[in-house]
mmCIF file of C-alpha atoms in Angstrom:
data_model
loop_
_atom_site.group_PDB
_atom_site.id
_atom_site.type_symbol
_atom_site.label_atom_id
_atom_site.label_comp_id
_atom_site.label_asym_id
_atom_site.label_seq_id
_atom_site.Cartn_x
_atom_site.Cartn_y
_atom_site.Cartn_z
ATOM 1 C CA UNK M 20 0.215 -0.046 0.085
ATOM 2 C CA UNK M 21 1.543 3.235 -1.238
ATOM 3 C CA UNK M 22 0.949 6.287 0.996
ATOM 4 C CA UNK M 23 0.287 9.900 -0.655
ATOM 5 C CA UNK M 24 3.142 12.379 -0.188
ATOM 6 C CA UNK M 25 1.719 15.667 1.528
ATOM 7 C CA UNK M 26 3.831 17.871 -0.357
ATOM 8 C CA UNK M 27 3.867 21.629 0.558
ATOM 9 C CA UNK M 28 4.597 24.268 -1.483
ATOM 10 C CA UNK M 29 3.593 27.680 -2.952
ATOM 11 C CA UNK M 30 1.027 27.672 -5.149
ATOM 12 C CA UNK M 31 0.373 30.694 -7.865
ATOM 13 C CA UNK M 32 -2.599 31.856 -9.461
ATOM 14 C CA UNK M 33 -2.317 34.092 -12.977
ATOM 15 C CA UNK M 34 -4.728 35.866 -15.066
ATOM 16 C CA UNK M 35 -4.100 34.255 -18.907
ATOM 17 C CA UNK M 36 -1.042 35.072 -20.283
ATOM 18 C CA UNK M 37 -1.199 38.586 -22.472
ATOM 19 C CA UNK M 38 -4.578 39.915 -21.016
ATOM 20 C CA UNK M 39 -3.231 40.977 -17.379
ATOM 21 C CA UNK M 40 -6.649 42.630 -16.840
ATOM 22 C CA UNK M 41 -9.149 39.689 -17.496
ATOM 23 C CA UNK M 42 -10.150 39.410 -14.316
ATOM 24 C CA UNK M 43 -11.339 42.914 -14.232
ATOM 25 C CA UNK M 44 -10.534 43.527 -10.305
ATOM 26 C CA UNK M 45 -8.779 45.409 -8.033
ATOM 27 C CA UNK M 46 -7.080 44.638 -4.824
ATOM 28 C CA UNK M 47 -10.063 46.207 -2.908
ATOM 29 C CA UNK M 48 -12.472 44.139 -4.927
ATOM 30 C CA UNK M 49 -10.533 41.011 -3.896
ATOM 31 C CA UNK M 50 -10.575 42.034 -0.402
ATOM 32 C CA UNK M 51 -14.544 42.358 -0.124
ATOM 33 C CA UNK M 52 -14.946 38.964 -2.295
ATOM 34 C CA UNK M 53 -12.275 37.468 0.293
ATOM 35 C CA UNK M 54 -14.477 38.992 3.408
ATOM 36 C CA UNK M 55 -18.031 37.646 1.574
ATOM 37 C CA UNK M 56 -16.450 34.050 0.889
ATOM 38 C CA UNK M 57 -14.509 33.637 4.018
ATOM 39 C CA UNK M 58 -15.428 33.994 7.656
ATOM 40 C CA UNK M 59 -12.896 36.354 9.411
ATOM 41 C CA UNK M 60 -10.344 37.057 7.241
ATOM 42 C CA UNK M 61 -6.876 39.189 7.991
ATOM 43 C CA UNK M 62 -6.667 41.527 5.437
ATOM 44 C CA UNK M 63 -3.886 43.807 5.296
ATOM 45 C CA UNK M 64 -2.796 46.139 2.459
ATOM 46 C CA UNK M 65 0.988 46.970 1.847
ATOM 47 C CA UNK M 66 3.562 48.451 -0.630
ATOM 48 C CA UNK M 67 5.490 45.409 -1.952
ATOM 49 C CA UNK M 68 9.196 46.218 -1.374
ATOM 50 C CA UNK M 69 10.528 43.842 -3.833
ATOM 51 C CA UNK M 70 8.251 45.493 -7.148
ATOM 52 C CA UNK M 71 7.098 48.915 -5.320
ATOM 53 C CA UNK M 72 3.322 47.959 -5.805
ATOM 54 C CA UNK M 73 0.728 47.613 -3.474
ATOM 55 C CA UNK M 74 -0.186 43.786 -2.589
ATOM 56 C CA UNK M 75 -2.815 42.370 -0.624
ATOM 57 C CA UNK M 76 -2.292 40.194 2.381
ATOM 58 C CA UNK M 77 -4.824 37.704 3.451
ATOM 59 C CA UNK M 78 -4.856 34.882 5.999
ATOM 60 C CA UNK M 79 -8.463 32.592 6.084
ATOM 61 C CA UNK M 80 -9.721 29.986 7.107
ATOM 62 C CA UNK M 81 -10.854 27.674 4.172
ATOM 63 C CA UNK M 82 -12.702 24.872 6.519
ATOM 64 C CA UNK M 83 -12.388 24.437 10.168
ATOM 65 C CA UNK M 84 -8.601 24.659 11.347
ATOM 66 C CA UNK M 85 -7.353 24.772 7.617
ATOM 67 C CA UNK M 86 -5.616 27.954 7.095
ATOM 68 C CA UNK M 87 -4.517 29.631 4.118
ATOM 69 C CA UNK M 88 -1.867 32.957 3.771
ATOM 70 C CA UNK M 89 -1.598 34.185 0.296
ATOM 71 C CA UNK M 90 -0.872 37.886 -1.489
ATOM 72 C CA UNK M 91 -2.091 39.293 -4.283
ATOM 73 C CA UNK M 92 -0.856 41.716 -6.851
ATOM 74 C CA UNK M 93 -3.315 42.751 -9.415
ATOM 75 C CA UNK M 94 -1.268 45.005 -11.399
ATOM 76 C CA UNK M 95 -2.448 45.546 -14.964
ATOM 77 C CA UNK M 96 -1.766 44.925 -17.517
ATOM 78 C CA UNK M 97 1.577 43.571 -15.674
ATOM 79 C CA UNK M 98 1.204 40.398 -13.732
ATOM 80 C CA UNK M 99 -1.411 39.765 -11.855
ATOM 81 C CA UNK M 100 -1.303 37.064 -9.195
ATOM 82 C CA UNK M 101 -2.264 35.421 -6.096
ATOM 83 C CA UNK M 102 -0.253 33.111 -4.165
ATOM 84 C CA UNK M 103 -0.388 30.444 -1.511
ATOM 85 C CA UNK M 104 2.041 30.109 0.898
ATOM 86 C CA UNK M 105 3.399 26.707 2.432
ATOM 87 C CA UNK M 106 -0.023 24.589 1.074
ATOM 88 C CA UNK M 107 -1.002 21.321 0.117
ATOM 89 C CA UNK M 108 -2.615 20.225 -3.191
ATOM 90 C CA UNK M 109 -5.496 19.759 -0.659
ATOM 91 C CA UNK M 110 -5.387 22.943 0.668
ATOM 92 C CA UNK M 111 -5.004 25.320 -3.085
ATOM 93 C CA UNK M 112 -7.772 22.903 -4.690
ATOM 94 C CA UNK M 113 -10.447 24.296 -3.020
ATOM 95 C CA UNK M 114 -9.202 27.788 -3.375
ATOM 96 C CA UNK M 115 -8.162 27.432 -6.899
ATOM 97 C CA UNK M 116 -11.979 26.409 -7.312
ATOM 98 C CA UNK M 117 -13.557 29.728 -5.936
ATOM 99 C CA UNK M 118 -11.145 31.992 -7.557
ATOM 100 C CA UNK M 119 -12.061 30.089 -11.010
ATOM 101 C CA UNK M 120 -15.935 30.273 -10.027
ATOM 102 C CA UNK M 121 -16.395 33.053 -7.373
ATOM 103 C CA UNK M 122 -14.102 35.205 -8.513
ATOM 104 C CA UNK M 123 -12.813 35.330 -11.519
ATOM 105 C CA UNK M 124 -15.533 36.835 -14.194
ATOM 106 C CA UNK M 125 -15.120 33.271 -16.865
ATOM 107 C CA UNK M 126 -13.892 30.054 -15.523
ATOM 108 C CA UNK M 127 -11.359 30.169 -18.359
ATOM 109 C CA UNK M 128 -9.216 32.892 -16.991
ATOM 110 C CA UNK M 129 -7.313 31.308 -14.253
ATOM 111 C CA UNK M 130 -3.603 29.844 -14.655
ATOM 112 C CA UNK M 131 -1.689 28.188 -11.897
ATOM 113 C CA UNK M 132 1.825 26.952 -11.118
ATOM 114 C CA UNK M 133 3.749 25.951 -8.047
ATOM 115 C CA UNK M 134 7.263 27.083 -6.589
ATOM 116 C CA UNK M 135 8.093 23.452 -6.791
ATOM 117 C CA UNK M 136 7.784 23.298 -10.430
ATOM 118 C CA UNK M 137 9.693 26.756 -10.271
ATOM 119 C CA UNK M 138 12.850 25.418 -9.139
ATOM 120 C CA UNK M 139 12.644 22.637 -10.957
ATOM 121 C CA UNK M 140 12.547 24.669 -14.188
ATOM 122 C CA UNK M 141 8.859 24.943 -15.304
ATOM 123 C CA UNK M 142 8.027 28.943 -15.306
ATOM 124 C CA UNK M 143 5.066 28.711 -17.288
ATOM 125 C CA UNK M 144 1.551 28.613 -15.456
ATOM 126 C CA UNK M 145 -0.669 25.939 -17.189
ATOM 127 C CA UNK M 146 -4.657 26.846 -17.596
ATOM 128 C CA UNK M 147 -6.911 25.524 -14.759
ATOM 129 C CA UNK M 148 -9.798 23.495 -16.331
ATOM 130 C CA UNK M 149 -12.694 25.569 -16.983
ATOM 131 C CA UNK M 150 -14.801 22.753 -15.429
ATOM 132 C CA UNK M 151 -14.565 20.421 -12.735
ATOM 133 C CA UNK M 152 -15.138 20.480 -8.643
ATOM 134 C CA UNK M 153 -12.949 20.263 -5.712
ATOM 135 C CA UNK M 154 -12.016 17.160 -5.716
ATOM 136 C CA UNK M 155 -10.960 16.920 -9.729
ATOM 137 C CA UNK M 156 -8.770 20.325 -9.072
ATOM 138 C CA UNK M 157 -7.145 18.758 -5.863
ATOM 139 C CA UNK M 158 -6.120 15.491 -8.056
ATOM 140 C CA UNK M 159 -4.801 18.128 -11.040
ATOM 141 C CA UNK M 160 -2.657 19.872 -8.796
ATOM 142 C CA UNK M 161 -1.857 16.527 -6.728
ATOM 143 C CA UNK M 162 -0.713 15.233 -10.232
ATOM 144 C CA UNK M 163 1.466 18.783 -10.965
ATOM 145 C CA UNK M 164 3.526 18.025 -7.663
ATOM 146 C CA UNK M 165 4.037 14.672 -8.267
ATOM 147 C CA UNK M 166 5.464 15.274 -11.698
ATOM 148 C CA UNK M 167 8.020 17.791 -10.465
ATOM 149 C CA UNK M 168 8.967 15.714 -6.772
ATOM 150 C CA UNK M 169 11.959 14.604 -7.692
#
């Protein structure tokens, strides 16, 4: 019997390549969406020291005792992204579904990758399928991690 590894990494979610404005959103609208979707989130706006732009840091309770920590930068048309820090595929999957179905204006507008993939030389995010529930997306993210877990 094999036991599945519980790989922890950072997951990043992006708008479609070449269309940084596809999400038609701001940090303020992301903050509102997080507050509506998750109970008592901790949210802070700050200026990033790396690229000198406004970012939104958040901590949300996705399920009882399952906390996600993330950062978002929604600069258009540059490089809008939302990252989750130190999460498993099981934790990132439901957030990815919320992002795709509950935040992005259309389900075909979210791409994802992980720091594990990037550390192994793969720096091109892949589109999330426009369909599929939490179990499907979680399984997809697990397979993604397994492909780079050497």
